[in-house]
């Protein structure tokens, strides 16, 4: 029960990495505010974990809208009294060729994948600063190192921006005892990726030294570490969880 007494917000919690992180945090003792723009996934997840005796609340919002993000933070702090952990996981990734992307595609991807993380961090920071501590984890992607494979140009650019956002926030919020780190998953089996995983598996599998695609549990384990006491002196990093397909340098 490494998160006993802690409270967390996880965005994009209706499926994939977000659902896995919600399950892991809740089963480690945290109270979790599971958030997504689609209600069905988070409501099912909250019901599942509540049946196990965990405290998980479902919440629906669009993370690209500042007013909705502010209401999410107010609802979470109202429900739990405090928020110790924020995981910015919500993301979209339309699959097109470069010249097929429109300006609207670019704006939509950056609004969710980058702006949404900024808005949530901004909305929670005063609360965490007042409490003199907190953990923020931002989801990036191995695409920011490799230039991308199937995510597309807008997605890759936004995920690179997440690294800059993470490092800047780490410097800004560190004096208040708040750590800010990123996780960069490699090719992983989620609902968002299943179509291209099958199509491109012969191309990328030989480039993964560990010889397999990632599991959502791999990301949940990394997130658990970064929000735990064991990572209290780690901030501003990007933790690559990709089987070796893209290595930092």
JSON list of C-alpha atoms in Angstrom, two decimals:
[
{"chain": "A", "resi": 1, "resn": "UNK", "atom": "CA", "xyz": [0.00, 0.00, 0.00]},
{"chain": "A", "resi": 2, "resn": "UNK", "atom": "CA", "xyz": [2.61, 2.50, -1.15]},
{"chain": "A", "resi": 3, "resn": "UNK", "atom": "CA", "xyz": [0.04, 5.27, -1.72]},
{"chain": "A", "resi": 4, "resn": "UNK", "atom": "CA", "xyz": [-2.01, 4.87, 1.45]},
{"chain": "A", "resi": 5, "resn": "UNK", "atom": "CA", "xyz": [-3.51, 8.22, 2.40]},
{"chain": "A", "resi": 6, "resn": "UNK", "atom": "CA", "xyz": [-2.71, 9.84, -0.96]},
{"chain": "A", "resi": 7, "resn": "UNK", "atom": "CA", "xyz": [-5.18, 11.23, -3.48]},
{"chain": "A", "resi": 8, "resn": "UNK", "atom": "CA", "xyz": [-4.70, 11.36, -7.23]},
{"chain": "A", "resi": 9, "resn": "UNK", "atom": "CA", "xyz": [-6.18, 12.74, -10.42]},
{"chain": "A", "resi": 10, "resn": "UNK", "atom": "CA", "xyz": [-5.61, 10.72, -13.60]},
{"chain": "A", "resi": 11, "resn": "UNK", "atom": "CA", "xyz": [-6.76, 12.14, -16.93]},
{"chain": "A", "resi": 12, "resn": "UNK", "atom": "CA", "xyz": [-7.48, 9.93, -19.90]},
{"chain": "A", "resi": 13, "resn": "UNK", "atom": "CA", "xyz": [-8.44, 7.26, -17.38]},
{"chain": "A", "resi": 14, "resn": "UNK", "atom": "CA", "xyz": [-11.18, 5.60, -19.41]},
{"chain": "A", "resi": 15, "resn": "UNK", "atom": "CA", "xyz": [-8.85, 3.14, -21.13]},
{"chain": "A", "resi": 16, "resn": "UNK", "atom": "CA", "xyz": [-5.25, 2.21, -21.88]},
{"chain": "A", "resi": 17, "resn": "UNK", "atom": "CA", "xyz": [-2.48, 3.70, -19.75]},
{"chain": "A", "resi": 18, "resn": "UNK", "atom": "CA", "xyz": [-4.87, 5.85, -17.73]},
{"chain": "A", "resi": 19, "resn": "UNK", "atom": "CA", "xyz": [-7.06, 2.95, -16.68]},
{"chain": "A", "resi": 20, "resn": "UNK", "atom": "CA", "xyz": [-4.00, 0.88, -15.77]},
{"chain": "A", "resi": 21, "resn": "UNK", "atom": "CA", "xyz": [-2.57, 3.70, -13.66]},
{"chain": "A", "resi": 22, "resn": "UNK", "atom": "CA", "xyz": [-5.90, 4.25, -11.95]},
{"chain": "A", "resi": 23, "resn": "UNK", "atom": "CA", "xyz": [-6.10, 0.56, -11.04]},
{"chain": "A", "resi": 24, "resn": "UNK", "atom": "CA", "xyz": [-2.51, 0.48, -9.78]},
{"chain": "A", "resi": 25, "resn": "UNK", "atom": "CA", "xyz": [-2.82, 3.63, -7.71]},
{"chain": "A", "resi": 26, "resn": "UNK", "atom": "CA", "xyz": [-6.15, 2.55, -6.18]},
{"chain": "A", "resi": 27, "resn": "UNK", "atom": "CA", "xyz": [-4.84, -0.91, -5.34]},
{"chain": "A", "resi": 28, "resn": "UNK", "atom": "CA", "xyz": [-1.83, 0.75, -3.67]},
{"chain": "A", "resi": 29, "resn": "UNK", "atom": "CA", "xyz": [-4.19, 2.66, -1.36]},
{"chain": "A", "resi": 30, "resn": "UNK", "atom": "CA", "xyz": [-4.80, 5.96, -3.16]},
{"chain": "A", "resi": 31, "resn": "UNK", "atom": "CA", "xyz": [-8.14, 7.65, -3.63]},
{"chain": "A", "resi": 32, "resn": "UNK", "atom": "CA", "xyz": [-8.41, 8.38, -7.35]},
{"chain": "A", "resi": 33, "resn": "UNK", "atom": "CA", "xyz": [-10.36, 10.89, -9.43]},
{"chain": "A", "resi": 34, "resn": "UNK", "atom": "CA", "xyz": [-10.57, 9.09, -12.79]},
{"chain": "A", "resi": 35, "resn": "UNK", "atom": "CA", "xyz": [-11.19, 11.59, -15.58]},
{"chain": "A", "resi": 36, "resn": "UNK", "atom": "CA", "xyz": [-11.94, 11.25, -19.27]},
{"chain": "A", "resi": 37, "resn": "UNK", "atom": "CA", "xyz": [-13.93, 13.00, -22.00]},
{"chain": "A", "resi": 38, "resn": "UNK", "atom": "CA", "xyz": [-16.03, 9.86, -22.50]},
{"chain": "A", "resi": 39, "resn": "UNK", "atom": "CA", "xyz": [-18.06, 8.92, -19.40]},
{"chain": "A", "resi": 40, "resn": "UNK", "atom": "CA", "xyz": [-18.57, 5.21, -20.09]},
{"chain": "A", "resi": 41, "resn": "UNK", "atom": "CA", "xyz": [-14.99, 4.07, -19.53]},
{"chain": "A", "resi": 42, "resn": "UNK", "atom": "CA", "xyz": [-14.36, 5.90, -16.26]},
{"chain": "A", "resi": 43, "resn": "UNK", "atom": "CA", "xyz": [-17.78, 5.03, -14.88]},
{"chain": "A", "resi": 44, "resn": "UNK", "atom": "CA", "xyz": [-17.17, 1.33, -15.54]},
{"chain": "A", "resi": 45, "resn": "UNK", "atom": "CA", "xyz": [-13.69, 1.59, -14.04]},
{"chain": "A", "resi": 46, "resn": "UNK", "atom": "CA", "xyz": [-14.95, 3.37, -10.91]},
{"chain": "A", "resi": 47, "resn": "UNK", "atom": "CA", "xyz": [-17.64, 0.72, -10.46]},
{"chain": "A", "resi": 48, "resn": "UNK", "atom": "CA", "xyz": [-15.07, -2.07, -10.85]},
{"chain": "A", "resi": 49, "resn": "UNK", "atom": "CA", "xyz": [-12.67, -0.63, -8.30]},
{"chain": "A", "resi": 50, "resn": "UNK", "atom": "CA", "xyz": [-15.42, 0.42, -5.89]},
{"chain": "A", "resi": 51, "resn": "UNK", "atom": "CA", "xyz": [-16.47, -3.23, -5.91]},
{"chain": "A", "resi": 52, "resn": "UNK", "atom": "CA", "xyz": [-12.98, -4.02, -4.60]},
{"chain": "A", "resi": 53, "resn": "UNK", "atom": "CA", "xyz": [-13.41, -1.54, -1.77]},
{"chain": "A", "resi": 54, "resn": "UNK", "atom": "CA", "xyz": [-11.32, 1.19, -3.44]},
{"chain": "A", "resi": 55, "resn": "UNK", "atom": "CA", "xyz": [-12.37, 4.84, -3.53]},
{"chain": "A", "resi": 56, "resn": "UNK", "atom": "CA", "xyz": [-12.49, 5.94, -7.16]},
{"chain": "A", "resi": 57, "resn": "UNK", "atom": "CA", "xyz": [-14.67, 8.73, -8.55]},
{"chain": "A", "resi": 58, "resn": "UNK", "atom": "CA", "xyz": [-15.50, 9.10, -12.26]},
{"chain": "A", "resi": 59, "resn": "UNK", "atom": "CA", "xyz": [-15.43, 12.56, -13.80]},
{"chain": "A", "resi": 60, "resn": "UNK", "atom": "CA", "xyz": [-16.00, 13.77, -17.37]},
{"chain": "A", "resi": 61, "resn": "UNK", "atom": "CA", "xyz": [-14.31, 16.79, -18.97]},
{"chain": "A", "resi": 62, "resn": "UNK", "atom": "CA", "xyz": [-12.45, 18.16, -21.98]},
{"chain": "A", "resi": 63, "resn": "UNK", "atom": "CA", "xyz": [-8.89, 18.84, -20.79]},
{"chain": "A", "resi": 64, "resn": "UNK", "atom": "CA", "xyz": [-8.36, 21.43, -23.51]},
{"chain": "A", "resi": 65, "resn": "UNK", "atom": "CA", "xyz": [-10.92, 23.77, -21.89]},
{"chain": "A", "resi": 66, "resn": "UNK", "atom": "CA", "xyz": [-9.56, 25.78, -18.98]},
{"chain": "A", "resi": 67, "resn": "UNK", "atom": "CA", "xyz": [-12.94, 26.27, -17.29]},
{"chain": "A", "resi": 68, "resn": "UNK", "atom": "CA", "xyz": [-13.59, 22.52, -17.34]},
{"chain": "A", "resi": 69, "resn": "UNK", "atom": "CA", "xyz": [-10.11, 21.78, -15.98]},
{"chain": "A", "resi": 70, "resn": "UNK", "atom": "CA", "xyz": [-10.63, 24.30, -13.17]},
{"chain": "A", "resi": 71, "resn": "UNK", "atom": "CA", "xyz": [-13.93, 22.61, -12.31]},
{"chain": "A", "resi": 72, "resn": "UNK", "atom": "CA", "xyz": [-12.20, 19.21, -12.28]},
{"chain": "A", "resi": 73, "resn": "UNK", "atom": "CA", "xyz": [-9.63, 20.40, -9.76]},
{"chain": "A", "resi": 74, "resn": "UNK", "atom": "CA", "xyz": [-12.33, 22.00, -7.61]},
{"chain": "A", "resi": 75, "resn": "UNK", "atom": "CA", "xyz": [-14.40, 18.81, -7.71]},
{"chain": "A", "resi": 76, "resn": "UNK", "atom": "CA", "xyz": [-11.43, 16.61, -6.79]},
{"chain": "A", "resi": 77, "resn": "UNK", "atom": "CA", "xyz": [-10.30, 18.80, -3.90]},
{"chain": "A", "resi": 78, "resn": "UNK", "atom": "CA", "xyz": [-13.91, 19.07, -2.76]},
{"chain": "A", "resi": 79, "resn": "UNK", "atom": "CA", "xyz": [-14.33, 15.31, -2.79]},
{"chain": "A", "resi": 80, "resn": "UNK", "atom": "CA", "xyz": [-11.01, 14.35, -1.23]},
{"chain": "A", "resi": 81, "resn": "UNK", "atom": "CA", "xyz": [-9.96, 17.48, 0.66]},
{"chain": "A", "resi": 82, "resn": "UNK", "atom": "CA", "xyz": [-6.58, 17.50, -1.08]},
{"chain": "A", "resi": 83, "resn": "UNK", "atom": "CA", "xyz": [-4.83, 16.24, -4.20]},
{"chain": "A", "resi": 84, "resn": "UNK", "atom": "CA", "xyz": [-1.31, 14.85, -3.90]},
{"chain": "A", "resi": 85, "resn": "UNK", "atom": "CA", "xyz": [-0.84, 13.45, -7.41]},
{"chain": "A", "resi": 86, "resn": "UNK", "atom": "CA", "xyz": [-1.71, 14.64, -10.91]},
{"chain": "A", "resi": 87, "resn": "UNK", "atom": "CA", "xyz": [-1.13, 12.39, -13.92]},
{"chain": "A", "resi": 88, "resn": "UNK", "atom": "CA", "xyz": [-1.59, 14.17, -17.25]},
{"chain": "A", "resi": 89, "resn": "UNK", "atom": "CA", "xyz": [-2.33, 11.23, -19.52]},
{"chain": "A", "resi": 90, "resn": "UNK", "atom": "CA", "xyz": [-5.15, 12.40, -21.82]},
{"chain": "A", "resi": 91, "resn": "UNK", "atom": "CA", "xyz": [-4.13, 12.33, -25.47]},
{"chain": "A", "resi": 92, "resn": "UNK", "atom": "CA", "xyz": [-5.31, 11.93, -29.05]},
{"chain": "A", "resi": 93, "resn": "UNK", "atom": "CA", "xyz": [-3.46, 10.76, -32.15]},
{"chain": "A", "resi": 94, "resn": "UNK", "atom": "CA", "xyz": [-5.21, 11.02, -35.53]},
{"chain": "A", "resi": 95, "resn": "UNK", "atom": "CA", "xyz": [-3.44, 8.80, -38.08]},
{"chain": "A", "resi": 96, "resn": "UNK", "atom": "CA", "xyz": [-2.79, 10.57, -41.38]},
{"chain": "A", "resi": 97, "resn": "UNK", "atom": "CA", "xyz": [0.02, 11.21, -43.80]},
{"chain": "A", "resi": 98, "resn": "UNK", "atom": "CA", "xyz": [1.85, 14.51, -43.24]},
{"chain": "A", "resi": 99, "resn": "UNK", "atom": "CA", "xyz": [0.19, 16.42, -46.07]},
{"chain": "A", "resi": 100, "resn": "UNK", "atom": "CA", "xyz": [-3.24, 15.17, -45.04]},
{"chain": "A", "resi": 101, "resn": "UNK", "atom": "CA", "xyz": [-3.13, 16.90, -41.66]},
{"chain": "A", "resi": 102, "resn": "UNK", "atom": "CA", "xyz": [-5.11, 20.11, -41.48]},
{"chain": "A", "resi": 103, "resn": "UNK", "atom": "CA", "xyz": [-4.57, 23.14, -39.30]},
{"chain": "A", "resi": 104, "resn": "UNK", "atom": "CA", "xyz": [-7.58, 21.95, -37.29]},
{"chain": "A", "resi": 105, "resn": "UNK", "atom": "CA", "xyz": [-5.84, 18.60, -36.71]},
{"chain": "A", "resi": 106, "resn": "UNK", "atom": "CA", "xyz": [-2.72, 20.37, -35.44]},
{"chain": "A", "resi": 107, "resn": "UNK", "atom": "CA", "xyz": [-4.74, 22.57, -33.09]},
{"chain": "A", "resi": 108, "resn": "UNK", "atom": "CA", "xyz": [-6.79, 19.65, -31.76]},
{"chain": "A", "resi": 109, "resn": "UNK", "atom": "CA", "xyz": [-3.76, 17.49, -31.01]},
{"chain": "A", "resi": 110, "resn": "UNK", "atom": "CA", "xyz": [-1.83, 20.28, -29.30]},
{"chain": "A", "resi": 111, "resn": "UNK", "atom": "CA", "xyz": [-4.90, 21.44, -27.36]},
{"chain": "A", "resi": 112, "resn": "UNK", "atom": "CA", "xyz": [-5.32, 18.02, -25.76]},
{"chain": "A", "resi": 113, "resn": "UNK", "atom": "CA", "xyz": [-1.79, 16.58, -25.67]},
{"chain": "A", "resi": 114, "resn": "UNK", "atom": "CA", "xyz": [0.14, 19.69, -24.63]},
{"chain": "A", "resi": 115, "resn": "UNK", "atom": "CA", "xyz": [-2.17, 22.54, -23.66]},
{"chain": "A", "resi": 116, "resn": "UNK", "atom": "CA", "xyz": [-4.29, 20.17, -21.57]},
{"chain": "A", "resi": 117, "resn": "UNK", "atom": "CA", "xyz": [-1.26, 19.21, -19.48]},
{"chain": "A", "resi": 118, "resn": "UNK", "atom": "CA", "xyz": [-0.34, 22.86, -18.96]},
{"chain": "A", "resi": 119, "resn": "UNK", "atom": "CA", "xyz": [-3.89, 23.77, -17.93]},
{"chain": "A", "resi": 120, "resn": "UNK", "atom": "CA", "xyz": [-4.12, 20.94, -15.39]},
{"chain": "A", "resi": 121, "resn": "UNK", "atom": "CA", "xyz": [-0.70, 21.72, -13.90]},
{"chain": "A", "resi": 122, "resn": "UNK", "atom": "CA", "xyz": [-1.60, 25.41, -13.66]},
{"chain": "A", "resi": 123, "resn": "UNK", "atom": "CA", "xyz": [-4.92, 24.62, -12.02]},
{"chain": "A", "resi": 124, "resn": "UNK", "atom": "CA", "xyz": [-3.46, 22.30, -9.37]},
{"chain": "A", "resi": 125, "resn": "UNK", "atom": "CA", "xyz": [-0.20, 24.12, -8.62]},
{"chain": "A", "resi": 126, "resn": "UNK", "atom": "CA", "xyz": [-1.53, 26.64, -6.08]},
{"chain": "A", "resi": 127, "resn": "UNK", "atom": "CA", "xyz": [-3.16, 23.81, -4.15]},
{"chain": "A", "resi": 128, "resn": "UNK", "atom": "CA", "xyz": [0.07, 21.79, -4.14]},
{"chain": "A", "resi": 129, "resn": "UNK", "atom": "CA", "xyz": [2.18, 24.85, -3.35]},
{"chain": "A", "resi": 130, "resn": "UNK", "atom": "CA", "xyz": [0.01, 25.59, -0.32]},
{"chain": "A", "resi": 131, "resn": "UNK", "atom": "CA", "xyz": [0.46, 22.00, 0.83]},
{"chain": "A", "resi": 132, "resn": "UNK", "atom": "CA", "xyz": [4.24, 22.22, 0.22]},
{"chain": "A", "resi": 133, "resn": "UNK", "atom": "CA", "xyz": [4.36, 19.13, -1.92]},
{"chain": "A", "resi": 134, "resn": "UNK", "atom": "CA", "xyz": [2.94, 17.05, -4.71]},
{"chain": "A", "resi": 135, "resn": "UNK", "atom": "CA", "xyz": [3.70, 14.82, -7.67]},
{"chain": "A", "resi": 136, "resn": "UNK", "atom": "CA", "xyz": [2.96, 15.63, -11.31]},
{"chain": "A", "resi": 137, "resn": "UNK", "atom": "CA", "xyz": [3.56, 13.07, -14.06]},
{"chain": "A", "resi": 138, "resn": "UNK", "atom": "CA", "xyz": [3.15, 14.03, -17.72]},
{"chain": "A", "resi": 139, "resn": "UNK", "atom": "CA", "xyz": [2.79, 11.44, -20.47]},
{"chain": "A", "resi": 140, "resn": "UNK", "atom": "CA", "xyz": [5.06, 12.01, -23.44]},
{"chain": "A", "resi": 141, "resn": "UNK", "atom": "CA", "xyz": [6.09, 9.40, -26.03]},
{"chain": "A", "resi": 142, "resn": "UNK", "atom": "CA", "xyz": [9.23, 7.79, -27.44]},
{"chain": "A", "resi": 143, "resn": "UNK", "atom": "CA", "xyz": [8.27, 9.70, -30.60]},
{"chain": "A", "resi": 144, "resn": "UNK", "atom": "CA", "xyz": [9.90, 12.82, -29.17]},
{"chain": "A", "resi": 145, "resn": "UNK", "atom": "CA", "xyz": [13.29, 11.08, -29.34]},
{"chain": "A", "resi": 146, "resn": "UNK", "atom": "CA", "xyz": [12.83, 9.05, -32.52]},
{"chain": "A", "resi": 147, "resn": "UNK", "atom": "CA", "xyz": [10.90, 11.54, -34.64]},
{"chain": "A", "resi": 148, "resn": "UNK", "atom": "CA", "xyz": [7.83, 9.36, -34.48]},
{"chain": "A", "resi": 149, "resn": "UNK", "atom": "CA", "xyz": [6.71, 6.21, -36.22]},
{"chain": "A", "resi": 150, "resn": "UNK", "atom": "CA", "xyz": [2.96, 6.08, -36.52]},
{"chain": "A", "resi": 151, "resn": "UNK", "atom": "CA", "xyz": [1.83, 8.97, -34.31]},
{"chain": "A", "resi": 152, "resn": "UNK", "atom": "CA", "xyz": [2.20, 11.64, -36.97]},
{"chain": "A", "resi": 153, "resn": "UNK", "atom": "CA", "xyz": [3.80, 15.08, -37.05]},
{"chain": "A", "resi": 154, "resn": "UNK", "atom": "CA", "xyz": [1.33, 16.97, -34.78]},
{"chain": "A", "resi": 155, "resn": "UNK", "atom": "CA", "xyz": [1.48, 14.20, -32.16]},
{"chain": "A", "resi": 156, "resn": "UNK", "atom": "CA", "xyz": [5.28, 13.99, -32.22]},
{"chain": "A", "resi": 157, "resn": "UNK", "atom": "CA", "xyz": [5.66, 17.76, -31.92]},
{"chain": "A", "resi": 158, "resn": "UNK", "atom": "CA", "xyz": [3.20, 17.92, -29.02]},
{"chain": "A", "resi": 159, "resn": "UNK", "atom": "CA", "xyz": [4.94, 15.08, -27.17]},
{"chain": "A", "resi": 160, "resn": "UNK", "atom": "CA", "xyz": [8.28, 16.85, -27.57]},
{"chain": "A", "resi": 161, "resn": "UNK", "atom": "CA", "xyz": [6.64, 19.93, -26.10]},
{"chain": "A", "resi": 162, "resn": "UNK", "atom": "CA", "xyz": [5.63, 17.88, -23.07]},
{"chain": "A", "resi": 163, "resn": "UNK", "atom": "CA", "xyz": [9.33, 17.39, -22.25]},
{"chain": "A", "resi": 164, "resn": "UNK", "atom": "CA", "xyz": [9.97, 21.13, -22.27]},
{"chain": "A", "resi": 165, "resn": "UNK", "atom": "CA", "xyz": [6.86, 21.73, -20.19]},
{"chain": "A", "resi": 166, "resn": "UNK", "atom": "CA", "xyz": [7.95, 19.08, -17.69]},
{"chain": "A", "resi": 167, "resn": "UNK", "atom": "CA", "xyz": [11.43, 20.50, -17.23]},
{"chain": "A", "resi": 168, "resn": "UNK", "atom": "CA", "xyz": [10.21, 24.06, -16.89]},
{"chain": "A", "resi": 169, "resn": "UNK", "atom": "CA", "xyz": [7.56, 23.07, -14.35]},
{"chain": "A", "resi": 170, "resn": "UNK", "atom": "CA", "xyz": [10.13, 21.04, -12.41]},
{"chain": "A", "resi": 171, "resn": "UNK", "atom": "CA", "xyz": [12.31, 24.13, -11.99]},
{"chain": "A", "resi": 172, "resn": "UNK", "atom": "CA", "xyz": [9.38, 26.39, -11.18]},
{"chain": "A", "resi": 173, "resn": "UNK", "atom": "CA", "xyz": [7.64, 24.12, -8.67]},
{"chain": "A", "resi": 174, "resn": "UNK", "atom": "CA", "xyz": [10.64, 22.36, -7.11]},
{"chain": "A", "resi": 175, "resn": "UNK", "atom": "CA", "xyz": [11.10, 24.98, -4.36]},
{"chain": "A", "resi": 176, "resn": "UNK", "atom": "CA", "xyz": [7.59, 24.08, -3.15]},
{"chain": "A", "resi": 177, "resn": "UNK", "atom": "CA", "xyz": [8.40, 20.39, -2.79]},
{"chain": "A", "resi": 178, "resn": "UNK", "atom": "CA", "xyz": [6.57, 19.45, -6.00]},
{"chain": "A", "resi": 179, "resn": "UNK", "atom": "CA", "xyz": [8.22, 17.00, -8.37]},
{"chain": "A", "resi": 180, "resn": "UNK", "atom": "CA", "xyz": [7.37, 17.03, -12.08]},
{"chain": "A", "resi": 181, "resn": "UNK", "atom": "CA", "xyz": [8.46, 14.16, -14.33]},
{"chain": "A", "resi": 182, "resn": "UNK", "atom": "CA", "xyz": [7.53, 12.67, -17.68]},
{"chain": "A", "resi": 183, "resn": "UNK", "atom": "CA", "xyz": [7.08, 9.12, -18.94]},
{"chain": "A", "resi": 184, "resn": "UNK", "atom": "CA", "xyz": [7.75, 8.34, -22.59]},
{"chain": "A", "resi": 185, "resn": "UNK", "atom": "CA", "xyz": [6.14, 5.04, -23.61]},
{"chain": "A", "resi": 186, "resn": "UNK", "atom": "CA", "xyz": [7.30, 3.20, -26.68]},
{"chain": "A", "resi": 187, "resn": "UNK", "atom": "CA", "xyz": [5.02, 1.13, -28.93]},
{"chain": "A", "resi": 188, "resn": "UNK", "atom": "CA", "xyz": [2.41, -0.28, -26.57]},
{"chain": "A", "resi": 189, "resn": "UNK", "atom": "CA", "xyz": [-0.78, -2.29, -26.83]},
{"chain": "A", "resi": 190, "resn": "UNK", "atom": "CA", "xyz": [-3.65, 0.13, -26.16]},
{"chain": "A", "resi": 191, "resn": "UNK", "atom": "CA", "xyz": [-6.97, 0.82, -27.83]},
{"chain": "A", "resi": 192, "resn": "UNK", "atom": "CA", "xyz": [-5.50, 3.87, -29.57]},
{"chain": "A", "resi": 193, "resn": "UNK", "atom": "CA", "xyz": [-2.65, 1.87, -31.14]},
{"chain": "A", "resi": 194, "resn": "UNK", "atom": "CA", "xyz": [-4.07, -1.58, -31.91]},
{"chain": "A", "resi": 195, "resn": "UNK", "atom": "CA", "xyz": [-4.75, -0.85, -35.60]},
{"chain": "A", "resi": 196, "resn": "UNK", "atom": "CA", "xyz": [-1.24, 0.28, -36.50]},
{"chain": "A", "resi": 197, "resn": "UNK", "atom": "CA", "xyz": [0.46, -2.19, -34.14]},
{"chain": "A", "resi": 198, "resn": "UNK", "atom": "CA", "xyz": [-0.81, -5.03, -36.27]},
{"chain": "A", "resi": 199, "resn": "UNK", "atom": "CA", "xyz": [-0.05, -3.25, -39.54]},
{"chain": "A", "resi": 200, "resn": "UNK", "atom": "CA", "xyz": [3.50, -2.23, -38.70]},
{"chain": "A", "resi": 201, "resn": "UNK", "atom": "CA", "xyz": [4.66, -4.96, -36.28]},
{"chain": "A", "resi": 202, "resn": "UNK", "atom": "CA", "xyz": [7.12, -6.50, -38.74]},
{"chain": "A", "resi": 203, "resn": "UNK", "atom": "CA", "xyz": [8.80, -3.12, -39.17]},
{"chain": "A", "resi": 204, "resn": "UNK", "atom": "CA", "xyz": [9.29, -2.06, -35.58]},
{"chain": "A", "resi": 205, "resn": "UNK", "atom": "CA", "xyz": [9.58, -5.28, -33.57]},
{"chain": "A", "resi": 206, "resn": "UNK", "atom": "CA", "xyz": [13.13, -6.02, -34.80]},
{"chain": "A", "resi": 207, "resn": "UNK", "atom": "CA", "xyz": [14.12, -2.56, -33.47]},
{"chain": "A", "resi": 208, "resn": "UNK", "atom": "CA", "xyz": [12.96, -3.26, -29.91]},
{"chain": "A", "resi": 209, "resn": "UNK", "atom": "CA", "xyz": [15.88, -4.89, -28.05]},
{"chain": "A", "resi": 210, "resn": "UNK", "atom": "CA", "xyz": [13.54, -6.50, -25.51]},
{"chain": "A", "resi": 211, "resn": "UNK", "atom": "CA", "xyz": [11.57, -8.06, -28.35]},
{"chain": "A", "resi": 212, "resn": "UNK", "atom": "CA", "xyz": [8.01, -7.11, -27.43]},
{"chain": "A", "resi": 213, "resn": "UNK", "atom": "CA", "xyz": [5.62, -4.19, -27.41]},
{"chain": "A", "resi": 214, "resn": "UNK", "atom": "CA", "xyz": [4.80, -2.51, -24.15]},
{"chain": "A", "resi": 215, "resn": "UNK", "atom": "CA", "xyz": [1.91, -3.38, -21.85]},
{"chain": "A", "resi": 216, "resn": "UNK", "atom": "CA", "xyz": [-0.21, -0.80, -20.08]},
{"chain": "A", "resi": 217, "resn": "UNK", "atom": "CA", "xyz": [1.04, -2.26, -16.80]},
{"chain": "A", "resi": 218, "resn": "UNK", "atom": "CA", "xyz": [4.60, -1.26, -17.74]},
{"chain": "A", "resi": 219, "resn": "UNK", "atom": "CA", "xyz": [3.54, 2.39, -17.76]},
{"chain": "A", "resi": 220, "resn": "UNK", "atom": "CA", "xyz": [1.47, 2.01, -14.59]},
{"chain": "A", "resi": 221, "resn": "UNK", "atom": "CA", "xyz": [4.51, 0.60, -12.78]},
{"chain": "A", "resi": 222, "resn": "UNK", "atom": "CA", "xyz": [6.68, 3.52, -13.92]},
{"chain": "A", "resi": 223, "resn": "UNK", "atom": "CA", "xyz": [4.05, 6.03, -12.81]},
{"chain": "A", "resi": 224, "resn": "UNK", "atom": "CA", "xyz": [3.72, 4.35, -9.42]},
{"chain": "A", "resi": 225, "resn": "UNK", "atom": "CA", "xyz": [7.46, 4.72, -8.88]},
{"chain": "A", "resi": 226, "resn": "UNK", "atom": "CA", "xyz": [7.50, 8.40, -9.85]},
{"chain": "A", "resi": 227, "resn": "UNK", "atom": "CA", "xyz": [4.64, 9.31, -7.50]},
{"chain": "A", "resi": 228, "resn": "UNK", "atom": "CA", "xyz": [5.98, 7.21, -4.60]},
{"chain": "A", "resi": 229, "resn": "UNK", "atom": "CA", "xyz": [8.29, 8.21, -1.77]},
{"chain": "A", "resi": 230, "resn": "UNK", "atom": "CA", "xyz": [11.13, 6.33, -3.49]},
{"chain": "A", "resi": 231, "resn": "UNK", "atom": "CA", "xyz": [11.23, 9.04, -6.18]},
{"chain": "A", "resi": 232, "resn": "UNK", "atom": "CA", "xyz": [11.16, 12.02, -3.81]},
{"chain": "A", "resi": 233, "resn": "UNK", "atom": "CA", "xyz": [14.54, 13.31, -5.09]},
{"chain": "A", "resi": 234, "resn": "UNK", "atom": "CA", "xyz": [13.78, 12.85, -8.79]},
{"chain": "A", "resi": 235, "resn": "UNK", "atom": "CA", "xyz": [12.37, 15.74, -10.81]},
{"chain": "A", "resi": 236, "resn": "UNK", "atom": "CA", "xyz": [12.59, 17.05, -14.36]},
{"chain": "A", "resi": 237, "resn": "UNK", "atom": "CA", "xyz": [13.35, 13.68, -15.94]},
{"chain": "A", "resi": 238, "resn": "UNK", "atom": "CA", "xyz": [11.84, 11.75, -18.81]},
{"chain": "A", "resi": 239, "resn": "UNK", "atom": "CA", "xyz": [11.58, 8.07, -17.90]},
{"chain": "A", "resi": 240, "resn": "UNK", "atom": "CA", "xyz": [11.75, 6.04, -21.12]},
{"chain": "A", "resi": 241, "resn": "UNK", "atom": "CA", "xyz": [9.61, 2.90, -20.96]},
{"chain": "A", "resi": 242, "resn": "UNK", "atom": "CA", "xyz": [10.06, 1.53, -24.45]},
{"chain": "A", "resi": 243, "resn": "UNK", "atom": "CA", "xyz": [11.98, -1.75, -24.45]},
{"chain": "A", "resi": 244, "resn": "UNK", "atom": "CA", "xyz": [15.02, 0.08, -25.81]},
{"chain": "A", "resi": 245, "resn": "UNK", "atom": "CA", "xyz": [13.56, 1.24, -29.14]},
{"chain": "A", "resi": 246, "resn": "UNK", "atom": "CA", "xyz": [14.67, 4.82, -28.42]},
{"chain": "A", "resi": 247, "resn": "UNK", "atom": "CA", "xyz": [17.45, 5.58, -25.97]},
{"chain": "A", "resi": 248, "resn": "UNK", "atom": "CA", "xyz": [18.20, 8.91, -24.34]},
{"chain": "A", "resi": 249, "resn": "UNK", "atom": "CA", "xyz": [21.37, 10.80, -24.91]}
]
